[in-house]
PDB file of C-alpha atoms and ligand atoms in Angstrom:
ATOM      1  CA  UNK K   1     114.212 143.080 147.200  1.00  0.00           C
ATOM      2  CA  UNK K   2     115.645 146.152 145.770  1.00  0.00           C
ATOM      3  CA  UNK K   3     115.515 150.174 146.131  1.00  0.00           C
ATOM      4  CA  UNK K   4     113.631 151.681 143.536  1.00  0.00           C
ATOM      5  CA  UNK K   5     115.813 154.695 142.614  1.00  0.00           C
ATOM      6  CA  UNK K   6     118.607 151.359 142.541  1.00  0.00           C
ATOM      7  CA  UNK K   7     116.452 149.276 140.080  1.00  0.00           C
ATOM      8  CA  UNK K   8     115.914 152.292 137.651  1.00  0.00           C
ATOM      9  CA  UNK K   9     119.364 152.684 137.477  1.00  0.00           C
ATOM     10  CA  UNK K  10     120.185 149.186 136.937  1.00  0.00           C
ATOM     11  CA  UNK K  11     117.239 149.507 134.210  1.00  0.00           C
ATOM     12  CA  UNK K  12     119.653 152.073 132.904  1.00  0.00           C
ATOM     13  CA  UNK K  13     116.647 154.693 133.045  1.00  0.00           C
ATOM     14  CA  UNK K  14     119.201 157.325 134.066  1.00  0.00           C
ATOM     15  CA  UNK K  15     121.927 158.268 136.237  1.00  0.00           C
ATOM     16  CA  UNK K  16     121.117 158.174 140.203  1.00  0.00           C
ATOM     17  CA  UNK K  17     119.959 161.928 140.157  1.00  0.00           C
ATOM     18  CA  UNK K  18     117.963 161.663 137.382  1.00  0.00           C
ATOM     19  CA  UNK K  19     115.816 158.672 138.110  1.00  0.00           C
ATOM     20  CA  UNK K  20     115.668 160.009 141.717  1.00  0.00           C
ATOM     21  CA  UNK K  21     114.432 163.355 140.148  1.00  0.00           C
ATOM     22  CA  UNK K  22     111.841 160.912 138.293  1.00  0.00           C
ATOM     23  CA  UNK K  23     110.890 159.454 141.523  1.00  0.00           C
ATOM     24  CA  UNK K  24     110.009 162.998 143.067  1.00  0.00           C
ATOM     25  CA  UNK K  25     107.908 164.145 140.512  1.00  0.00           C
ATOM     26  CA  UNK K  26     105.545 161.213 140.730  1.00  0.00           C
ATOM     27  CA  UNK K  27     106.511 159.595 137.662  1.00  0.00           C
ATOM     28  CA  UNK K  28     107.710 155.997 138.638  1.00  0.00           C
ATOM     29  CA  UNK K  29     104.735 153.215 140.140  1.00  0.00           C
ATOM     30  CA  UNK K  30     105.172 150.311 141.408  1.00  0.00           C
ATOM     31  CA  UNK K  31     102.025 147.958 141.578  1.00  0.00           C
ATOM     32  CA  UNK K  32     100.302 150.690 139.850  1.00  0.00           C
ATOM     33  CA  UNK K  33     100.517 153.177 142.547  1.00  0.00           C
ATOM     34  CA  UNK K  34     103.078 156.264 142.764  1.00  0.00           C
ATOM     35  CA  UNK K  35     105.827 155.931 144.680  1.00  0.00           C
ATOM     36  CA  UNK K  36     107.811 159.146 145.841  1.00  0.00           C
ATOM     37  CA  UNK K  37     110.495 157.503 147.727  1.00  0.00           C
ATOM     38  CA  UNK K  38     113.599 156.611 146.413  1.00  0.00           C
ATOM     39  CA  UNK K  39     114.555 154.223 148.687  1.00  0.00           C
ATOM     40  CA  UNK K  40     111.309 151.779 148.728  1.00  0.00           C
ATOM     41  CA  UNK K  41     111.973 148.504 148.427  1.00  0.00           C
ATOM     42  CA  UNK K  42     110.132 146.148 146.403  1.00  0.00           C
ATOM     43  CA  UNK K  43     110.349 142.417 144.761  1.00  0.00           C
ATOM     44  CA  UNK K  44     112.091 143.270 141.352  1.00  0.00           C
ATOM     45  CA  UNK K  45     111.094 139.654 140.482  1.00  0.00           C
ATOM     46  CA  UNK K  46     107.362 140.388 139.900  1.00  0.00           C
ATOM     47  CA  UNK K  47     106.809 143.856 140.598  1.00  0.00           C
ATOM     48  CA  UNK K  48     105.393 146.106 137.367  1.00  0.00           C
ATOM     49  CA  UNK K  49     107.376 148.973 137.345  1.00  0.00           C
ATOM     50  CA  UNK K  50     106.167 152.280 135.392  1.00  0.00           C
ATOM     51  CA  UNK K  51     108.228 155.176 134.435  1.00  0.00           C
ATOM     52  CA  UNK K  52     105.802 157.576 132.928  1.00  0.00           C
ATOM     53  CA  UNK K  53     102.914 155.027 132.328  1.00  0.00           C
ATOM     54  CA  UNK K  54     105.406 152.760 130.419  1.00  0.00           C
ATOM     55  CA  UNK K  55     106.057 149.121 131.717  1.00  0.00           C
ATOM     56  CA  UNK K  56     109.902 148.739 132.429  1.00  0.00           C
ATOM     57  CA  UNK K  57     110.687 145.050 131.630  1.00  0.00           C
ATOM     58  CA  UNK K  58     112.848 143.695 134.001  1.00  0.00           C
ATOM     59  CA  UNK K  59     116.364 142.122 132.804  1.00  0.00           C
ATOM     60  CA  UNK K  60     119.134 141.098 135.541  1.00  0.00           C
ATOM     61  CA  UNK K  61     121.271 139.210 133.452  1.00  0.00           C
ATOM     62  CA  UNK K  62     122.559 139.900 129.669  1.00  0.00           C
ATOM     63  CA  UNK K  63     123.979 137.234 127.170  1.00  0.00           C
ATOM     64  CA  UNK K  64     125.705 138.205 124.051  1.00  0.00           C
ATOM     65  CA  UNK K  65     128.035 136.475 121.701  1.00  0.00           C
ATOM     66  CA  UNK K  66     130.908 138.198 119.962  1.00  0.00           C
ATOM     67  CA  UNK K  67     132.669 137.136 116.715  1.00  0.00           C
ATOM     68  CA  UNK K  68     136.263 138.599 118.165  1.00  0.00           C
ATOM     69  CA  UNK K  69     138.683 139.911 116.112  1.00  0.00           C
ATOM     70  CA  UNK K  70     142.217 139.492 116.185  1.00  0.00           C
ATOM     71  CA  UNK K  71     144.030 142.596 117.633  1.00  0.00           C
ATOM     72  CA  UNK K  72     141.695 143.274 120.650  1.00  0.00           C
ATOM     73  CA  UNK K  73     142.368 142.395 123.976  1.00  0.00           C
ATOM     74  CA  UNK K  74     139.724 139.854 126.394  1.00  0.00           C
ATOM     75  CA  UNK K  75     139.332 142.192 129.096  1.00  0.00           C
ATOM     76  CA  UNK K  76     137.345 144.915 130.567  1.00  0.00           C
ATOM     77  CA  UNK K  77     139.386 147.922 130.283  1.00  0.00           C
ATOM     78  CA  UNK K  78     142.736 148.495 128.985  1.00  0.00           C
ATOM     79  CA  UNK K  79     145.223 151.299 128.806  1.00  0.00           C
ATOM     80  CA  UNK K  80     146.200 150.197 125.552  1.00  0.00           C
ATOM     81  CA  UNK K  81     144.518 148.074 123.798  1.00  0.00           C
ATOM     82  CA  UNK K  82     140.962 147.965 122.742  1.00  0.00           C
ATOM     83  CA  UNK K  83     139.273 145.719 124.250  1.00  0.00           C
ATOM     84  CA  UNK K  84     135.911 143.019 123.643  1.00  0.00           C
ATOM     85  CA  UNK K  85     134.048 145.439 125.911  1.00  0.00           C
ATOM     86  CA  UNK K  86     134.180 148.669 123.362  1.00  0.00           C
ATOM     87  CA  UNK K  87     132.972 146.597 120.795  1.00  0.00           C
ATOM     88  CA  UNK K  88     129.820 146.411 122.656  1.00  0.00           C
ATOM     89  CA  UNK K  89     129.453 149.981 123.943  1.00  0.00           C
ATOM     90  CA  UNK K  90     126.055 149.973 122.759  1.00  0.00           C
ATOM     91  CA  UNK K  91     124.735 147.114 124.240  1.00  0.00           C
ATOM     92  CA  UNK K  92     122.431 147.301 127.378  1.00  0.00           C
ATOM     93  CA  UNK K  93     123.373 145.698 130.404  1.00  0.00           C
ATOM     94  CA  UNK K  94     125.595 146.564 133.194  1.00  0.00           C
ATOM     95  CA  UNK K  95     128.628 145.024 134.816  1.00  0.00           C
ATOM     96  CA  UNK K  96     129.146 143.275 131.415  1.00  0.00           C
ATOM     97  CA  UNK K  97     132.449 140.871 131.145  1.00  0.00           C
ATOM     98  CA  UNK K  98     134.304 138.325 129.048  1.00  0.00           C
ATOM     99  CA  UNK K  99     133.456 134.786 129.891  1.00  0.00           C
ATOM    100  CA  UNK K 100     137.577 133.577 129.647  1.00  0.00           C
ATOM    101  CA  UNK K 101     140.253 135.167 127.626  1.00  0.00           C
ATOM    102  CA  UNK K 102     141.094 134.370 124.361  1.00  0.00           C
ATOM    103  CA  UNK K 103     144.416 135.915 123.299  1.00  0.00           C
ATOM    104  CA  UNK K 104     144.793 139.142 121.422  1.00  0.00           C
ATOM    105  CA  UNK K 105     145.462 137.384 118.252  1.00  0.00           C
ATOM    106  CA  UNK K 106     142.785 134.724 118.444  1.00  0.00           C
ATOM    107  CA  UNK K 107     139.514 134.997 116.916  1.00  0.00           C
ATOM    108  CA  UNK K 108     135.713 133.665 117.156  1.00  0.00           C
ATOM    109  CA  UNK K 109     133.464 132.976 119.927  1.00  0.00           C
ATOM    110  CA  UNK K 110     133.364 134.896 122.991  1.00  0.00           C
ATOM    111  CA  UNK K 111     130.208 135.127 125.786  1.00  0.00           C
ATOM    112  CA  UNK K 112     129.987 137.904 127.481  1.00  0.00           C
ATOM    113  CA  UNK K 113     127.480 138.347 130.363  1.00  0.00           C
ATOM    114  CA  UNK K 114     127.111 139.775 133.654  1.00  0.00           C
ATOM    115  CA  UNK K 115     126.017 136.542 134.775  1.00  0.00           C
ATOM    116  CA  UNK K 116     128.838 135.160 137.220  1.00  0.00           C
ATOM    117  CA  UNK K 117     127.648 132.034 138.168  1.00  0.00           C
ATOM    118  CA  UNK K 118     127.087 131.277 134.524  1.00  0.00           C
ATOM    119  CA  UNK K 119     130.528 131.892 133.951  1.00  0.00           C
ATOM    120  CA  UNK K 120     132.141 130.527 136.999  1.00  0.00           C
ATOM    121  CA  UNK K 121     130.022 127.065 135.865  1.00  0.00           C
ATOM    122  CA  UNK K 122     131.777 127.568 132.292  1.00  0.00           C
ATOM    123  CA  UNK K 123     135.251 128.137 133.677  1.00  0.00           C
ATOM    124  CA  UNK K 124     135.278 125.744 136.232  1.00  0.00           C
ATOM    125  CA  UNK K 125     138.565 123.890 135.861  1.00  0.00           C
ATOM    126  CA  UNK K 126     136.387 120.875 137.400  1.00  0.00           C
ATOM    127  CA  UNK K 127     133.553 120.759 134.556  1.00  0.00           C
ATOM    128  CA  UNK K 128     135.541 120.346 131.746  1.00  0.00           C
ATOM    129  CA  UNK K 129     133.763 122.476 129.309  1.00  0.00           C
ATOM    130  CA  UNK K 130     134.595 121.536 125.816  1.00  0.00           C
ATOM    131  CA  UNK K 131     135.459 124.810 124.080  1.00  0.00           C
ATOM    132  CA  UNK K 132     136.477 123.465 120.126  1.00  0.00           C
ATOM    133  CA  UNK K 133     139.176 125.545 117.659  1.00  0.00           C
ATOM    134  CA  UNK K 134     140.149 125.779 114.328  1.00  0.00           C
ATOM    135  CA  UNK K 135     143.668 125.738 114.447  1.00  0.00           C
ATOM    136  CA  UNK K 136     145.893 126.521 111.208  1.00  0.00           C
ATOM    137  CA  UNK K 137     149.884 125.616 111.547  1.00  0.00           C
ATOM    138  CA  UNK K 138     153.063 126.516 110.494  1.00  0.00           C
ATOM    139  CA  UNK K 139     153.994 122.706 109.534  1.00  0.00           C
ATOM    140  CA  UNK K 140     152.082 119.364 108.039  1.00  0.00           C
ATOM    141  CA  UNK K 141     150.031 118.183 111.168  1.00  0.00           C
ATOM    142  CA  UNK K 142     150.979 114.342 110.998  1.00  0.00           C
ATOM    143  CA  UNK K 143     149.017 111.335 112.525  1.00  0.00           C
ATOM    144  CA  UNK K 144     152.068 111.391 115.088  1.00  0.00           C
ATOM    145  CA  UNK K 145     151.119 114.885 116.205  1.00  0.00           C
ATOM    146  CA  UNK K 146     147.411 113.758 116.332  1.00  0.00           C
ATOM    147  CA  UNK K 147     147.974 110.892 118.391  1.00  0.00           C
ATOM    148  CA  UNK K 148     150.080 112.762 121.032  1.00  0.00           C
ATOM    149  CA  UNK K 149     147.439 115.375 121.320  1.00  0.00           C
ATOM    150  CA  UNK K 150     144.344 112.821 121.574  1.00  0.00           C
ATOM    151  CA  UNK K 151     146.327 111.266 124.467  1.00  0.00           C
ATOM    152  CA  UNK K 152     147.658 114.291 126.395  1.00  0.00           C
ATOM    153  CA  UNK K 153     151.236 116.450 126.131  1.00  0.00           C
ATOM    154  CA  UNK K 154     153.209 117.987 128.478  1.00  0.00           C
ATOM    155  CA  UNK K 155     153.148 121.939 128.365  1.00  0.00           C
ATOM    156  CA  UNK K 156     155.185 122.520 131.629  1.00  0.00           C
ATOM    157  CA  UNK K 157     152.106 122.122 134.476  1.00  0.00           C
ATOM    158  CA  UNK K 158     152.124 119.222 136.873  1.00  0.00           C
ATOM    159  CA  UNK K 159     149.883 117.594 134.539  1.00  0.00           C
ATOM    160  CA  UNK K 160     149.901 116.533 131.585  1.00  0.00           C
ATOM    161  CA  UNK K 161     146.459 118.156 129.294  1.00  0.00           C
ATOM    162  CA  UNK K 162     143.649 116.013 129.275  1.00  0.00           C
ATOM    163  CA  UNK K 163     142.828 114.038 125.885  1.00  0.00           C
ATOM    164  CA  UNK K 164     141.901 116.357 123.175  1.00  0.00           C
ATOM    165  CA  UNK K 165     139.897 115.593 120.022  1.00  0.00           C
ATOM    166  CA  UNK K 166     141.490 116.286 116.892  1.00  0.00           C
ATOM    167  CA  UNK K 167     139.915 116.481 113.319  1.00  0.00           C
ATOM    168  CA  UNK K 168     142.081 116.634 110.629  1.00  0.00           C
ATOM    169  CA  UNK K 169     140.624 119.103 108.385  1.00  0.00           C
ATOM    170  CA  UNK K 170     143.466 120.409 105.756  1.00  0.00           C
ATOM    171  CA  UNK K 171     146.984 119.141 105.467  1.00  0.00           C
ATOM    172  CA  UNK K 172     147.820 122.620 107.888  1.00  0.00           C
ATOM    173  CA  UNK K 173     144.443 122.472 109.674  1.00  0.00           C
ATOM    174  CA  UNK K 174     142.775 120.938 112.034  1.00  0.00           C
ATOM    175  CA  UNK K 175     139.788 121.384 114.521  1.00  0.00           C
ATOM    176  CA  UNK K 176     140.343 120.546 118.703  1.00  0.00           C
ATOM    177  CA  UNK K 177     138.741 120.076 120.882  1.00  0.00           C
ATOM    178  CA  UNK K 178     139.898 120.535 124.709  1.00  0.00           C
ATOM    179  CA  UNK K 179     138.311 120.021 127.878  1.00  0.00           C
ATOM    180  CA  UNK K 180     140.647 122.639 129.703  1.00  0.00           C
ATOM    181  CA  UNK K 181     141.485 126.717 129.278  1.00  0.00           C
ATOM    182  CA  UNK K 182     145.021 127.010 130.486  1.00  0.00           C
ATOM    183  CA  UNK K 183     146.827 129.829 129.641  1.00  0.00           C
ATOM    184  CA  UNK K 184     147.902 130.282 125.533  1.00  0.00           C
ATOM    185  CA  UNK K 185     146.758 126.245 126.044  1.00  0.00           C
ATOM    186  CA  UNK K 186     145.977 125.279 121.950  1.00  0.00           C
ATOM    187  CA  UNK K 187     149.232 127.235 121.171  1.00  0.00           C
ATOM    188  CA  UNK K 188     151.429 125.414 123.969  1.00  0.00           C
ATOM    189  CA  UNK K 189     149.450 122.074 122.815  1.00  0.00           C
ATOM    190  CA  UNK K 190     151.045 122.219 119.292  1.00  0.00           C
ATOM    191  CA  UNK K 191     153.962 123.623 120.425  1.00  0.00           C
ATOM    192  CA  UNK K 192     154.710 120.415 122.231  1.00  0.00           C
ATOM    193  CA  UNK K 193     154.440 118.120 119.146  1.00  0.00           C
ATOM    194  CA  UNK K 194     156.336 120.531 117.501  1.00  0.00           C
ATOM    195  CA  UNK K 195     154.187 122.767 115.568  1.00  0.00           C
ATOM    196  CA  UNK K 196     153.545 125.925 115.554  1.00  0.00           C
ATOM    197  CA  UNK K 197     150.184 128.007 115.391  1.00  0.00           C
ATOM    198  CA  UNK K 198     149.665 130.377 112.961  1.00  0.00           C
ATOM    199  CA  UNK K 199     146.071 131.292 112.847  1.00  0.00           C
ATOM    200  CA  UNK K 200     143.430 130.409 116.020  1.00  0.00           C
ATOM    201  CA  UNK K 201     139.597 131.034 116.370  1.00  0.00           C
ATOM    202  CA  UNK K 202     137.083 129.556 118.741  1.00  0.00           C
ATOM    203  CA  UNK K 203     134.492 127.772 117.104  1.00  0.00           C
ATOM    204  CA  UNK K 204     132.269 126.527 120.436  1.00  0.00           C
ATOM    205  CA  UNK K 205     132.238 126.538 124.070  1.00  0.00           C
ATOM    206  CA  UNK K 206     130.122 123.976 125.846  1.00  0.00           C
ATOM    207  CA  UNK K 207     126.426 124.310 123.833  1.00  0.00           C
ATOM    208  CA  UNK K 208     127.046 127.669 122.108  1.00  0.00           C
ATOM    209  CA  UNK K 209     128.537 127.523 118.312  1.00  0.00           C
ATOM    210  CA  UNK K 210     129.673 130.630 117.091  1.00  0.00           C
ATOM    211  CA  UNK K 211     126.828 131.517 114.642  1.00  0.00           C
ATOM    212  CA  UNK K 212     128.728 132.307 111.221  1.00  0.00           C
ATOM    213  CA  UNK K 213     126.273 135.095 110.349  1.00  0.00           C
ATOM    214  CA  UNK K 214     128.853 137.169 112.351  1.00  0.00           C
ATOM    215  CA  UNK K 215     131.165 139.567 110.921  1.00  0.00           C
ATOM    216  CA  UNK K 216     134.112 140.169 112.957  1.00  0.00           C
ATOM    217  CA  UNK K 217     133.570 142.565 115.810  1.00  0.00           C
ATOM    218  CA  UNK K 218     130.003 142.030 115.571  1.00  0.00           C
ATOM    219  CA  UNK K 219     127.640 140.368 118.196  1.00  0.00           C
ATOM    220  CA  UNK K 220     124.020 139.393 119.170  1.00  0.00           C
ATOM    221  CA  UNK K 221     122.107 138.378 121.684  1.00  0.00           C
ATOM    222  CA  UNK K 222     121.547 134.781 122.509  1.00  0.00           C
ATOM    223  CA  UNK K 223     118.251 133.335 122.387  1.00  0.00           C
ATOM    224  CA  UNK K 224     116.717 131.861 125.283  1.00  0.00           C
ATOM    225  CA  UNK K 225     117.543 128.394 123.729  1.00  0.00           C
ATOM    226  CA  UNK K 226     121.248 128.921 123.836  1.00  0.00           C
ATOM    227  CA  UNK K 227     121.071 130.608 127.703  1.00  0.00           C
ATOM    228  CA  UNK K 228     118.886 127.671 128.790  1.00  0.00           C
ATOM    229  CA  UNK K 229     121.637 124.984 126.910  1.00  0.00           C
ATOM    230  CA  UNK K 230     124.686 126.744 128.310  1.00  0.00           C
ATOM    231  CA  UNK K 231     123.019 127.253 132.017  1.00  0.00           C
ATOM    232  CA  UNK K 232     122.591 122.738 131.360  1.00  0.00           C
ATOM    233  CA  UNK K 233     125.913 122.642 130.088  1.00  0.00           C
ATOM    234  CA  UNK K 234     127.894 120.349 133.125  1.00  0.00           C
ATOM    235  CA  UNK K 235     125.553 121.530 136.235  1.00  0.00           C
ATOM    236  CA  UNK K 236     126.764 119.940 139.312  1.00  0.00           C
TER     237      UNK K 236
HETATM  238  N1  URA U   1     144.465 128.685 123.374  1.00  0.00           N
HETATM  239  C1  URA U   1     145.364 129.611 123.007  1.00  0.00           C
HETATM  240  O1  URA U   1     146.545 129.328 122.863  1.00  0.00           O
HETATM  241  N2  URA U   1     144.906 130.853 122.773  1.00  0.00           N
HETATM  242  C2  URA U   1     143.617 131.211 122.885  1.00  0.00           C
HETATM  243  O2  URA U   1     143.266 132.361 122.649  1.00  0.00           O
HETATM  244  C3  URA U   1     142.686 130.227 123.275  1.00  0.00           C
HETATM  245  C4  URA U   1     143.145 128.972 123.515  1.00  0.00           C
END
């Protein structure tokens, strides 16, 4: 159940005084039958919901993926740095935010939603999401470096990181794949075998490929497809 001059607002029909303004003059139904009361509360679930005769379609949760650029920051707001959030001032939705971090440098896919328990099911340390790079280096990635990183390396946490999956791709390239989203983790992962990264984008997480129709700093929304596949992505 929700308030009415609460659900207009989340329906981003207009600030709080406005769509209460709305509600006064007789403009908003519910059901098909005027309601003058700002704080009636009614099923947002299945309720029709009219602001001047036109149907409001009812949307809690928003899914969009963003081809990030290098050089903006994974976070909400920033005193600094622009951030993966004013790249998508336009979008509809409220309460909008990054699914993970990916650092200021790195590029590619990230989700962002105002869907927590999506994300929380994504970031859960437990559920070992697969989230897959391309990772350019500074040096020749040998089979030595491979091998170490398919079996685990030791970046300085209790544990060592779980098996990765490496394909070699260029004689400086590769694509991994990791199970974990540890701090700066694909840059402490080569650093280990004694590499260095020099380039980094995000190429999947879980279901969702980054679709390659994407400029940088542009994003869409995901289909239904996609939501559904990343809500079966490691349920418990
Ligand atoms: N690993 C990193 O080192 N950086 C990222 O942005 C993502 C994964």
């Amino acid at each position: 159940m929700i308030r009415l001059d609460k659900f207009l607002c989340e329906m981003e029909i207009g600030t709080r005084s406005q769509v209460k303004e709305m509600i006064k003059k007789g403009q908003v139904s519910v059901n098909n039958e005027v309601i003058k009361k700002a704080d009636y509360k009614f099923d947002e679930n299945s309720a029709k919901v009219c602001v001047k005769e036109k149907e409001i379609s009812y949307q809690k949760f928003y899914y969009y993926m963003l081809n990030k650029p290098a050089g903006v920051v994974s976070a909400t707001t920033d005193n600094h740095d622009k951030t993966v959030l004013d790249l998508l001032k336009d979008a509809p939705g409220k309460d909008l935010f990054p699914v993970g971090r990916l650092d200021k440098d790195t590029e590619g896919l990230l989700l962002i939603t105002n869907d927590g328990v999506l994300s929380h099911n994504l970031l859960s340390p437990k559920k070992h999401v697969d989230k897959t790079y391309l990772v350019k280096t500074a040096e020749t990635v040998t089979l030595d470096m491979i091998h170490a990183l398919e079996q685990g390396v030791d970046i300085g946490e209790e544990k060592i990181t779980l098996p990765a999956k490496v394909k070699l791709l260029e004689e400086k390239e590769i694509e991994l794949t990791i199970m974990e989203g540890k701090f700066h983790q694909v840059k402490r992962m080569l650093k280990a075998v004694g590499n260095e990264v020099v380039y980094l984008k995000r190429l999947s997480m879980g279901s969702l490929i980054l679709d390659e129709a994407l400029n940088l700093g542009e994003y869409r929304i995901l289909t239904e497809k996609e939501v559904d596949d990343l809500k079966k992505d490691k349920q418990e």
